[in-house]
Coordinates of C-alpha atoms in Angstrom, one line a residue:
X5 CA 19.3 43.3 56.1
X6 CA 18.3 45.3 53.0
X7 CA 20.8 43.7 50.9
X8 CA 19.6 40.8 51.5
X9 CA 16.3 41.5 50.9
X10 CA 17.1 43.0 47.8
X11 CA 19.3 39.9 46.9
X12 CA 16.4 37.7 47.8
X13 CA 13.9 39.3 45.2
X14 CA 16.7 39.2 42.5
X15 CA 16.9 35.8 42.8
X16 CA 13.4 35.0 42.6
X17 CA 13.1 37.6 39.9
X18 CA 15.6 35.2 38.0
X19 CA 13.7 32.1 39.1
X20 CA 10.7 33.6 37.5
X21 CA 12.5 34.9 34.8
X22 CA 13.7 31.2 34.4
X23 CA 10.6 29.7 34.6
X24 CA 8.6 31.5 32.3
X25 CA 12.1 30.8 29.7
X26 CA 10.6 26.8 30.7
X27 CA 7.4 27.1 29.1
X28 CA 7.6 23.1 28.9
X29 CA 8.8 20.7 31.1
X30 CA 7.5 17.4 29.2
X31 CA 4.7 16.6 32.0
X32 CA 1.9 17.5 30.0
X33 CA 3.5 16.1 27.1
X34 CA 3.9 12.8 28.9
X35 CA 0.5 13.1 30.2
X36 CA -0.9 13.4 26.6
X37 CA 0.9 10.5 25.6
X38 CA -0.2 8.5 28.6
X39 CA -3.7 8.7 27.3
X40 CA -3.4 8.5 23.2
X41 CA -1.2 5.1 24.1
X42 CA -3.6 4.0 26.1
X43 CA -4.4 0.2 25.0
X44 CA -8.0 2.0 25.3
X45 CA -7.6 3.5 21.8
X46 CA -6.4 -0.1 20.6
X47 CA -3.1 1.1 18.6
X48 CA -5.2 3.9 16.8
X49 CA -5.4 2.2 13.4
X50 CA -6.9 4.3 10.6
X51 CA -10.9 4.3 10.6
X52 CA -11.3 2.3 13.6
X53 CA -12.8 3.4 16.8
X54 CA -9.4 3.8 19.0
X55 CA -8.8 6.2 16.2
X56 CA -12.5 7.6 16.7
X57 CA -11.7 8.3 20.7
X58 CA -8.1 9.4 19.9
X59 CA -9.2 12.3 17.4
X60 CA -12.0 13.4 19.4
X61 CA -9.3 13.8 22.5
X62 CA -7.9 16.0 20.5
X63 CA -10.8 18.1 19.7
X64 CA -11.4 18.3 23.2
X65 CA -8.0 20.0 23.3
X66 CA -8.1 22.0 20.7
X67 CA -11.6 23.6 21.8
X68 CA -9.9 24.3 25.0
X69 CA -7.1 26.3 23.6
X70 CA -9.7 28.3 21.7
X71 CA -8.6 26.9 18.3
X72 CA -11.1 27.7 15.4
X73 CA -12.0 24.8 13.8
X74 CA -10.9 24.3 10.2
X75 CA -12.2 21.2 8.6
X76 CA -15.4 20.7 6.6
X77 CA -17.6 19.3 9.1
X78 CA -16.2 21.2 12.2
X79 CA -12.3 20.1 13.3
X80 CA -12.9 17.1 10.7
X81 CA -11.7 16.9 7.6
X82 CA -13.5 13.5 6.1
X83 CA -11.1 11.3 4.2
X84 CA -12.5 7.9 2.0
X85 CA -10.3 5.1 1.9
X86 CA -10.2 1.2 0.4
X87 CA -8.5 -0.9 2.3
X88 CA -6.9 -4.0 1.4
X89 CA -6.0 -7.3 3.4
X90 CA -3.7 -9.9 1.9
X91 CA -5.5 -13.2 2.6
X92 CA -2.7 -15.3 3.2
X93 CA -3.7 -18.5 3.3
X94 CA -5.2 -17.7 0.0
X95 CA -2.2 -17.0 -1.5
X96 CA 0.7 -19.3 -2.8
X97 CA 4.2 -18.3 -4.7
X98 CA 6.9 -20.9 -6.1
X99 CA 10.3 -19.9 -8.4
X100 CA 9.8 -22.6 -11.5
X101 CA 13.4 -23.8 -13.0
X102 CA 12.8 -25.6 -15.7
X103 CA 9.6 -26.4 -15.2
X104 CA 9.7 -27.6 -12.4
X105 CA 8.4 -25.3 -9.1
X106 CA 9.6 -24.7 -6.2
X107 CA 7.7 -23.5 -3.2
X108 CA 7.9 -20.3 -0.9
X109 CA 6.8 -20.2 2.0
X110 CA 5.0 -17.2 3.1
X111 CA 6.4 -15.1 6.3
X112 CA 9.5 -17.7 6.3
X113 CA 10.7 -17.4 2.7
X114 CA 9.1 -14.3 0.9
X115 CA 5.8 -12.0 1.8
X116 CA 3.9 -10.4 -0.5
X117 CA 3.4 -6.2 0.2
X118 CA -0.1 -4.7 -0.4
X119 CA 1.0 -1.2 -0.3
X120 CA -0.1 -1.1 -3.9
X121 CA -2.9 -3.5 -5.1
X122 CA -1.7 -6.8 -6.4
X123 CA -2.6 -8.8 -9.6
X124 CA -4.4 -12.1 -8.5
X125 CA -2.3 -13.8 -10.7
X126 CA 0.9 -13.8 -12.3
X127 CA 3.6 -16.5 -14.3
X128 CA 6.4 -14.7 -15.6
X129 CA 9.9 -14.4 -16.4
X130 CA 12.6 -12.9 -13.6
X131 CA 15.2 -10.2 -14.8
X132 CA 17.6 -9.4 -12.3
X133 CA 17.7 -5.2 -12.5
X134 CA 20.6 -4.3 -10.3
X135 CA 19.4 -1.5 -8.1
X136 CA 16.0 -1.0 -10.1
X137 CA 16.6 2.7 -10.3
X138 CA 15.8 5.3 -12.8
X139 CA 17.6 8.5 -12.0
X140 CA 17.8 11.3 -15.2
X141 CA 19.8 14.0 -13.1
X142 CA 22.3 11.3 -12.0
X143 CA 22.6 9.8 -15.8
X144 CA 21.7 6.6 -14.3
X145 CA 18.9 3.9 -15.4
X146 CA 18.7 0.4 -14.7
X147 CA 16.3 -0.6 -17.2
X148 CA 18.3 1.1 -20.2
X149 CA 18.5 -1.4 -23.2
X150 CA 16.3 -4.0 -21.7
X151 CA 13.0 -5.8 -22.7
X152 CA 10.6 -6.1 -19.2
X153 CA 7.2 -6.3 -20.3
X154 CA 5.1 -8.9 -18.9
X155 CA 8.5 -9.8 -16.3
X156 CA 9.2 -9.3 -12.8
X157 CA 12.1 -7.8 -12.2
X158 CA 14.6 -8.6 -8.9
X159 CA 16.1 -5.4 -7.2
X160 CA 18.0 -4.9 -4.3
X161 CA 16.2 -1.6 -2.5
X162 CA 20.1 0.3 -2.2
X163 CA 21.4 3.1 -4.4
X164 CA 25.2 3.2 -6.1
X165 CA 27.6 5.3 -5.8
X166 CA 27.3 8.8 -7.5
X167 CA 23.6 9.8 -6.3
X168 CA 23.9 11.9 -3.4
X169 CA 21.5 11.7 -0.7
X170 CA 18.5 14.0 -1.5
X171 CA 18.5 12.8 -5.0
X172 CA 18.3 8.8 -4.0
X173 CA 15.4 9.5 -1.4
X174 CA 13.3 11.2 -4.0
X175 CA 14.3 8.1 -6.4
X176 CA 13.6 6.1 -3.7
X177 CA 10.2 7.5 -3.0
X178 CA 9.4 7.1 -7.1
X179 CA 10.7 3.4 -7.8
X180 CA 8.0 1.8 -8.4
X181 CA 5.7 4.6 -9.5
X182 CA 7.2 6.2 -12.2
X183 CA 7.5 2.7 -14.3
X184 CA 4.0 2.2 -15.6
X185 CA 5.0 2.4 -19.4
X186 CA 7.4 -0.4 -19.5
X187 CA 4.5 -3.1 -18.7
X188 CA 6.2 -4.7 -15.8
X189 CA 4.5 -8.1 -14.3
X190 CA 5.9 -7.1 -10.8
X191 CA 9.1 -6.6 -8.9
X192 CA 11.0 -9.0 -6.1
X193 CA 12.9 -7.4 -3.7
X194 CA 15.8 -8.8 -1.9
X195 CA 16.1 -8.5 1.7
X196 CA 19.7 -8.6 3.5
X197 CA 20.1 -10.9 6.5
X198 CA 20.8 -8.0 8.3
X199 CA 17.1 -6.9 8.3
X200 CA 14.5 -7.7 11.3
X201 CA 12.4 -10.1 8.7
X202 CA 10.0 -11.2 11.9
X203 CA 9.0 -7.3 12.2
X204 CA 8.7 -6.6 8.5
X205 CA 6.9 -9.9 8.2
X206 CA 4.1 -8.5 10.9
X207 CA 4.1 -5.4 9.3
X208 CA 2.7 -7.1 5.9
X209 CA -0.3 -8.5 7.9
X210 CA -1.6 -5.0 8.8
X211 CA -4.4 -3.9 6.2
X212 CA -2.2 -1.5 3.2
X213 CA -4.9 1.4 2.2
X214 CA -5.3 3.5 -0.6
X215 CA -7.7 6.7 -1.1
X216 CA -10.9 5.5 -2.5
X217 CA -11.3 5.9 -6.1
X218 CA -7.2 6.1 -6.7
X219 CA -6.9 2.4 -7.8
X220 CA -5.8 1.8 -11.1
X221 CA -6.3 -1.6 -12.5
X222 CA -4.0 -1.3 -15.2
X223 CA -0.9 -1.0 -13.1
X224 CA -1.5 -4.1 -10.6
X225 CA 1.3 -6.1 -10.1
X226 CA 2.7 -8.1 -7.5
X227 CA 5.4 -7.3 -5.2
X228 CA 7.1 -9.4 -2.9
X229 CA 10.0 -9.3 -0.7
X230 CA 12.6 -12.3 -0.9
X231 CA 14.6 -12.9 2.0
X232 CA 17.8 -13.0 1.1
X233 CA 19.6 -16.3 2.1
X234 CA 16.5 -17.7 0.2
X235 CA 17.8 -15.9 -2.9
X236 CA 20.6 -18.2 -4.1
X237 CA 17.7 -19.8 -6.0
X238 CA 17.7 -16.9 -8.2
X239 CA 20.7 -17.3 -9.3
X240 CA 22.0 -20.8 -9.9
X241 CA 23.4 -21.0 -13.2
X242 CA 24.5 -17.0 -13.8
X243 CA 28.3 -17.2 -12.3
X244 CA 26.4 -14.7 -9.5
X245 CA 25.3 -15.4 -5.9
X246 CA 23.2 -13.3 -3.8
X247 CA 25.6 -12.7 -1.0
X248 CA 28.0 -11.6 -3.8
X249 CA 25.8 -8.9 -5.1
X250 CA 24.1 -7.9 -1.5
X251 CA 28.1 -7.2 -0.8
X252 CA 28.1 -5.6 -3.6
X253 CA 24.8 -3.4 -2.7
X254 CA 26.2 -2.5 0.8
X255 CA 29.3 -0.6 -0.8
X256 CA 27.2 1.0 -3.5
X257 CA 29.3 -0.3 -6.2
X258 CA 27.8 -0.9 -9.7
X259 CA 25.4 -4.0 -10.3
X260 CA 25.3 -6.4 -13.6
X261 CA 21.7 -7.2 -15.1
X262 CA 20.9 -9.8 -16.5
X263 CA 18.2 -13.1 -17.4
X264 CA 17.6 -15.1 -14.7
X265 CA 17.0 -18.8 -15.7
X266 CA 13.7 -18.7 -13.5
X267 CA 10.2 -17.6 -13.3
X268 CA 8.3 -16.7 -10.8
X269 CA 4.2 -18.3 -10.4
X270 CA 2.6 -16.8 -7.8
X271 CA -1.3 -16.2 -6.9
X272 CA -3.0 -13.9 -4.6
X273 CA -6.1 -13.0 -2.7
X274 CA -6.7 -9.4 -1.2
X275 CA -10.4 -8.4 0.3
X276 CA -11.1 -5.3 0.1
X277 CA -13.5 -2.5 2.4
X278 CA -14.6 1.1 1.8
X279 CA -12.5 2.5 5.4
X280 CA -13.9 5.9 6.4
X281 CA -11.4 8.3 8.9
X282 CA -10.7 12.1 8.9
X283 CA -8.1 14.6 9.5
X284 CA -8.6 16.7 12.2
X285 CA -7.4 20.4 11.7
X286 CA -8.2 23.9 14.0
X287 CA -6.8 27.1 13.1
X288 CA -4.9 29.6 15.5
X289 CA -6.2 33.2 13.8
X290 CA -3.9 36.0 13.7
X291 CA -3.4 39.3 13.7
X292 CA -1.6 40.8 10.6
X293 CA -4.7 42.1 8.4
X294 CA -3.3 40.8 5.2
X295 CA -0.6 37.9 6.9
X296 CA -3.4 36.4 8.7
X297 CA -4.4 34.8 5.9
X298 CA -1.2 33.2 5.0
X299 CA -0.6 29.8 7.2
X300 CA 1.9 27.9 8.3
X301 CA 1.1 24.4 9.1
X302 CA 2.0 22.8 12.1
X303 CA 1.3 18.8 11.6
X304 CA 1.5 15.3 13.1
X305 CA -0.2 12.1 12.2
X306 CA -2.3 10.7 15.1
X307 CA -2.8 7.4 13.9
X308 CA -0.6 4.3 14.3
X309 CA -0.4 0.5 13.4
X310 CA -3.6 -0.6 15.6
X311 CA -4.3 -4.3 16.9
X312 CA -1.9 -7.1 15.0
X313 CA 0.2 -10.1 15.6
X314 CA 1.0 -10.3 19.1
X315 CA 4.4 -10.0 20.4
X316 CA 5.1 -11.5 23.8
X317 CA 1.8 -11.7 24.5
X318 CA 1.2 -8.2 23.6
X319 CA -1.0 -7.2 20.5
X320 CA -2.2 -3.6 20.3
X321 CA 0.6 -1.4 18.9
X322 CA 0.6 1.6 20.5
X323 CA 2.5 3.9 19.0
X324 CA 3.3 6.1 21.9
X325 CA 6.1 7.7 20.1
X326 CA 5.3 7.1 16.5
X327 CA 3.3 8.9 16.6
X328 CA 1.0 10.1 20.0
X329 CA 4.2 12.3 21.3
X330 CA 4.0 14.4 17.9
X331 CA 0.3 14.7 18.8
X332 CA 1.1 16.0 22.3
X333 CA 3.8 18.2 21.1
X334 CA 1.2 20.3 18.9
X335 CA -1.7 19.8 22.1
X336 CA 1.2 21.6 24.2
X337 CA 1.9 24.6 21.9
X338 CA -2.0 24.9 21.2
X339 CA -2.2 25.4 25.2
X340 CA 0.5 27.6 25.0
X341 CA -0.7 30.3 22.7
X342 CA -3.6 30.5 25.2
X343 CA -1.7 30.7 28.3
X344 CA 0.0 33.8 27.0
X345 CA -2.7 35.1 25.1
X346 CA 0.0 35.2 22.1
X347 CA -1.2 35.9 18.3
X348 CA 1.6 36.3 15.9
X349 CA 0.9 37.8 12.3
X350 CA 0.6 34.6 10.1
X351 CA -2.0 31.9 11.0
X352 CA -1.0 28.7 11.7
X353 CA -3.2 25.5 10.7
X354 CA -2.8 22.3 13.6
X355 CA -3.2 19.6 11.9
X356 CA -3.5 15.9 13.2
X357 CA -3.2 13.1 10.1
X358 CA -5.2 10.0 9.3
X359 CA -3.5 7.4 7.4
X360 CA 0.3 8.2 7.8
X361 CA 1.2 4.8 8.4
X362 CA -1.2 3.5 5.1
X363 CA 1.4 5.7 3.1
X364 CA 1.4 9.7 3.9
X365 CA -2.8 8.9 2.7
X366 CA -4.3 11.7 4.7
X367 CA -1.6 14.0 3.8
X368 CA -1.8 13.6 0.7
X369 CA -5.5 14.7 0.9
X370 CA -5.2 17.2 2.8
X371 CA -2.7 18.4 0.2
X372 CA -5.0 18.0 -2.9
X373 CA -8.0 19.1 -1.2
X374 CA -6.9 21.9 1.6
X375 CA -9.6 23.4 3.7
X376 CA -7.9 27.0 3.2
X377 CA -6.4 28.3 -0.1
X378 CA -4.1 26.2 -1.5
X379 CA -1.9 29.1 -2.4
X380 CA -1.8 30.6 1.1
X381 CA -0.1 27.5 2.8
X382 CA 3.6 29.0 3.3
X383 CA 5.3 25.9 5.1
X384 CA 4.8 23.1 6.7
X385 CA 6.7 21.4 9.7
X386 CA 6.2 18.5 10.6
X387 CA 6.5 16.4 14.0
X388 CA 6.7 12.8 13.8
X389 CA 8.4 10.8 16.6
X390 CA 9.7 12.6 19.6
X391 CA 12.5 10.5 20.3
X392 CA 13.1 12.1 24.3
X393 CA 15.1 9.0 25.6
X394 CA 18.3 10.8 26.6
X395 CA 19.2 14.2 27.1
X396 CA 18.6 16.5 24.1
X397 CA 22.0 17.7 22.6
X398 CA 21.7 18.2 19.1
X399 CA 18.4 18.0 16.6
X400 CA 18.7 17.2 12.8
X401 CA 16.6 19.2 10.5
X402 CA 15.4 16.8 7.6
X403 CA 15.4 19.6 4.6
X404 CA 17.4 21.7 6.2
X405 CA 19.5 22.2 3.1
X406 CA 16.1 23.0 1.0
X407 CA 14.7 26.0 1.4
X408 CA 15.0 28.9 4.0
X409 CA 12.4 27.0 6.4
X410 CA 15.4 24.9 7.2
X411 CA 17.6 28.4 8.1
X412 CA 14.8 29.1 10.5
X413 CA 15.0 25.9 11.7
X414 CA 18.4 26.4 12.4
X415 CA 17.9 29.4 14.7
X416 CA 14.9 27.6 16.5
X417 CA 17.2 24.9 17.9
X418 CA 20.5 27.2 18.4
X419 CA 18.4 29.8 20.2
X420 CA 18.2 26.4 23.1
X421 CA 22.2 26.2 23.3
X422 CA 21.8 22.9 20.9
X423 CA 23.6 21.9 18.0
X424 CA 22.0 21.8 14.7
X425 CA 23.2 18.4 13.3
X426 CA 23.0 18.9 9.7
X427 CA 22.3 15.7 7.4
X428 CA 23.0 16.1 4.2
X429 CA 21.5 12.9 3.0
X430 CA 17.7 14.2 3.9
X431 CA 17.4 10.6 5.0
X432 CA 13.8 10.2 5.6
X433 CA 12.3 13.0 4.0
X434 CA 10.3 11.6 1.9
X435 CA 9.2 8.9 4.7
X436 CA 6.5 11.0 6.7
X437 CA 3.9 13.6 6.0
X438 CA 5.9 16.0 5.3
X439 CA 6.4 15.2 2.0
X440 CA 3.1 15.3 0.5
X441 CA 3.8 19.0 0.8
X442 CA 7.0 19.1 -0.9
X443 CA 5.3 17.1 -3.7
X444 CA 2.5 20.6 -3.8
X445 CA 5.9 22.6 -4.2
X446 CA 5.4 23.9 -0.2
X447 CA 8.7 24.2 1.7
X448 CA 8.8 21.6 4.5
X449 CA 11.0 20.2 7.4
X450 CA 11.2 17.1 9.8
X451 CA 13.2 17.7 13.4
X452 CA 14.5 14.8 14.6
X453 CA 16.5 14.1 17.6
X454 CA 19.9 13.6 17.4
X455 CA 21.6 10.9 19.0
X456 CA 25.4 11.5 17.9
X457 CA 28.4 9.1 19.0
X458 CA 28.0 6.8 21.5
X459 CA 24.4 8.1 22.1
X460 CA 23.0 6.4 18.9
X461 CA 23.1 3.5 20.5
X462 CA 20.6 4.5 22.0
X463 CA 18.2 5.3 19.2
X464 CA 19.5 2.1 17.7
X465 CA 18.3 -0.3 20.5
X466 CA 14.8 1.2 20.3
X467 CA 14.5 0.9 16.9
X468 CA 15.2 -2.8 17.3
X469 CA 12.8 -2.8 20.2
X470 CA 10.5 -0.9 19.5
X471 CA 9.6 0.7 16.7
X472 CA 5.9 -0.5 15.1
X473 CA 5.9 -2.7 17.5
X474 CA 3.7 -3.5 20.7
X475 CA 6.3 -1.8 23.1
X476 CA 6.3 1.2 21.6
X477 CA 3.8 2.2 24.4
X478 CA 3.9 5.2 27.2
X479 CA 5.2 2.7 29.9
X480 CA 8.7 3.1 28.4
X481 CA 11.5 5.4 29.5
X482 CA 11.4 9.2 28.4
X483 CA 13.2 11.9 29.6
X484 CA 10.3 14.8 29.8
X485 CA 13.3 17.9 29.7
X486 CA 14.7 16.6 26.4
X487 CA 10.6 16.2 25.3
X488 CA 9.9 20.1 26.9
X489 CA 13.5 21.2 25.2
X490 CA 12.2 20.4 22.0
X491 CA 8.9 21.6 22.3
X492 CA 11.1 24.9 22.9
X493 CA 12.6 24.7 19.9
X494 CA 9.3 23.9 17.7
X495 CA 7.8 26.5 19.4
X496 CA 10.2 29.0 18.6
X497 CA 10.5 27.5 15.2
X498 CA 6.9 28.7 14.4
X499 CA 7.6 32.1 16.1
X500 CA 9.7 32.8 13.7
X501 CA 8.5 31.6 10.8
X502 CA 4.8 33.0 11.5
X503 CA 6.1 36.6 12.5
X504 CA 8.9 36.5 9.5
X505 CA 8.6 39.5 7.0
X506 CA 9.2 36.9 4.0
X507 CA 7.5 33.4 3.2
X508 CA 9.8 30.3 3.5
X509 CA 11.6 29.7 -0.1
X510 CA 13.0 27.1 -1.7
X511 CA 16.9 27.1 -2.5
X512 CA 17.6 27.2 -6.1
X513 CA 19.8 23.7 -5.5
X514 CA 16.8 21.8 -4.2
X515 CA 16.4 18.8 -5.6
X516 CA 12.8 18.9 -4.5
X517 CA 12.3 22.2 -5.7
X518 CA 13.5 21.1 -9.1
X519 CA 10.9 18.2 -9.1
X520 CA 8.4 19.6 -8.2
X521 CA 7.8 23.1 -9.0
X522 CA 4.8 24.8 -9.9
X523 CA 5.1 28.1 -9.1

């Protein structure tokens, strides 16, 4: 009888032990989620009032887990934006072959993309410019030898062969800003059949953004994407097709440039709107009398697409993924530091974006104008998309490879018996908030989920079906012990890097690092 006893309070001694090892099981994660996707905060687009109701959720949170706040005015951290609307109807392009034009037709032909503002007018000559990429550490540059001011230059949005991974995302991210001398009219880029043209067509509707004061009239241009099987246009004459040299593209091989025996006449109308939203940031204090003030940040961007073209019916885009379950993720591990009454030696800044989907904006302000020393941010790691829709086997670390934040990202995930799925491409790292950091020269990672072999089927279907788009809400699937495994991860992930004797450094080989650095 006494064994047993004793055998019976082992075994709830391990299913204790167990348990407290389970400090998430995705429920309140999925309960957060639940609510910031709630067609109540009508697809949280920046500065409007779904936003409003989501952000002051989260305050609601964040006062509850005792979290100082650590804006200017309170949590809030007020950011100033323009916004800009294409008026489409307004608007008219046509490719002019010898005078005579020929018409596009907007959302079935081309679109026009507002992410920068566009000239209200433009009549110029077309140069075709290959991969339209200028890359100095690559010995690479499309626009050697040629004449392009007062053109528009055609591109296909690839990279060749020779530029590995890192180096074409941050060439990539710089395409069209690192241009201005050469006097360029605009650029046309061409999109491959392949692509989902309805979804990128709907995505050009939504008002683009910019932080107030930041426009610079001297640099308007247009830019418009061509779809592809449209394209042929462009090339009549030349001994080139566009299927020829989208082939070309897809197997990164090298790309003529030349004159193209066509102009493009295009005119525009974009409104415009002073857009005011915030950033919403509390700090966890801690305990180290000279680490305290060092912080980590620990980020996600609450706001999404908002209410747009309707799809099946449907037009509030959610965004329960992109991006509420990041949201919830940093709510949980808020909670969690009060539950256990845990303080580790650095202090770690929860911050909650504006703007992310208007182009990293409230990032990047929060970047130029922190609310805490500039110098005593140490990292940042960013969560952006929770992908939980299968069992969680292996997690990719986007930076991993950059500095020794991505080492300790590393540990984080093997300490959970998963695989680290290293990527050396850094696909997406420029692509979410985290790099407005790496631009300040501040060591940062992205953990993805990792859907490897037959699995990325899965992430590919939801992509296709979901992302920025209406469905993206919380009545889809999730599995909540792949959601509560990586909150395991992240939170041991901060752990580390708050209680570790040394700040986060870049690795000498970082192309970022090389960039970018200040220090």
């Amino acid at each position: 009888m006494k064994a047993r006893t004793n055998c019976c309070i082992l075994l709830l001694m391990t299913i204790g032990l167990s348990a407290q090892q389970r400090r998430f099981d995705g429920r309140s994660w999925r309960h957060h989620i639940e609510v910031l996707a709630d067609d109540n905060m009508e697809g949280r687009g920046t500065g409007t009032p779904g936003l409003q109701r989501a952000e002051a959720y989260v305050v609601d949170r964040l006062q509850k887990a005792d979290l100082i706040p650590a804006g200017v005015d309170g949590y809030y951290q007020p950011v100033s934006f323009e916004s800009r609307e294409i008026v489409e109807e307004d608007c008219d392009a046509a490719l002019v072959r010898a005078g005579t034009p020929e018409r596009l037709v907007l959302g079935t032909d081309a679109y026009f993309s507002g992410l920068h503002d566009l000239a209200p007018s433009v009549d110029a000559q077309l140069v075709f410019v290959g991969y339209g990429l200028k890359v100095p550490e690559k010995d690479h540059d499309d626009f050697a030898g040629l004449n392009l001011k007062g053109k528009v230059v055609v591109a296909i949005p690839a990279v060749p062969d020779g530029i590995d991974g890192p180096t074409a995302v941050l060439a990539n991210a710089l395409r069209q800003q690192q241009y201005p001398g050469m006097g360029l009219a605009g650029w046309i880029w061409l999109v491959p059949p392949t692509a989902n043209w309805p979804s990128s067509v709907a995505a050009a509707r939504f008002p683009t953004m910019d932080l107030a004061g930041s426009e610079d009239m001297t640099r308007r241009q247009i830019r418009m994407f061509l779809l592809s099987t449209r394209a042929d246009a462009l090339f009549e004459g030349t001994g080139h097709t566009a299927a020829e040299l989208l082939a070309l593209a897809q197997d990164h091989k090298p790309l003529p440039h030349f004159d193209l025996p066509v102009s493009i006449r295009a005119r525009t109308r974009t409104q415009k709107k002073p857009v005011q939203s915030a950033n919403v940031i509390a700090k966890l204090e801690c305990t180290d009398p000279e680490l305290k003030n060092e912080y980590l940040v620990l980020a996600a961007h609450i706001d999404h697409l908002g209410v747009g073209d309707a799809v099946n019916g449907d037009g509030i885009y959610n965004g329960a993924i992109d991006n509420a379950s990041g949201v919830a993720a940093l709510i949980d591990l808020a909670d969690q530091f009060k539950r256990e009454g845990l303080r580790p030696k650095r202090s770690v800044l929860f911050v909650f974006f504006t703007g992310e989907e208007k182009g990293l904006l409230g990032s990047k302000y929060f970047t130029r104008h922190p609310t805490v020393d500039a110098r005593s941010i140490i990292a940042d790691v960013n969560v952006d998309g929770i992908h939980a829709l299968a069992p969680l086997t292996s997690v990719l670390v986007l930076g991993q490879d950059d500095s020794t934040l991505g080492d300790a990202a590393a540990r984080a995930i093997t300490s959970q018996h998963v695989a680290v799925a290293s990527d050396p491409n850094n696909r997406g790292i420029c692509c979410s908030d985290q790099y407005s950091f790496i631009e300040r020269d501040i060591p940062a990672v992205k953990l993805d989920i990792d859907f490897p072999g037959e699995s990325n089927k899965v992430l590919l279907d939801w992509v296709r079906e979901r992302v920025h788009k209406p469905s993206d809400d919380a009545h889809q699937t999730l599995d909540p012990q792949a959601a509560g495994k990586y909150e395991e991860i992240l939170w041991r992930l901060v752990l580390d890097v708050a209680n570790g004797v040394h700040r986060p450094e870049w690795k000498p080989t970082s192309i970022y690092h090389q960039r970018y650095s200040t220090r």
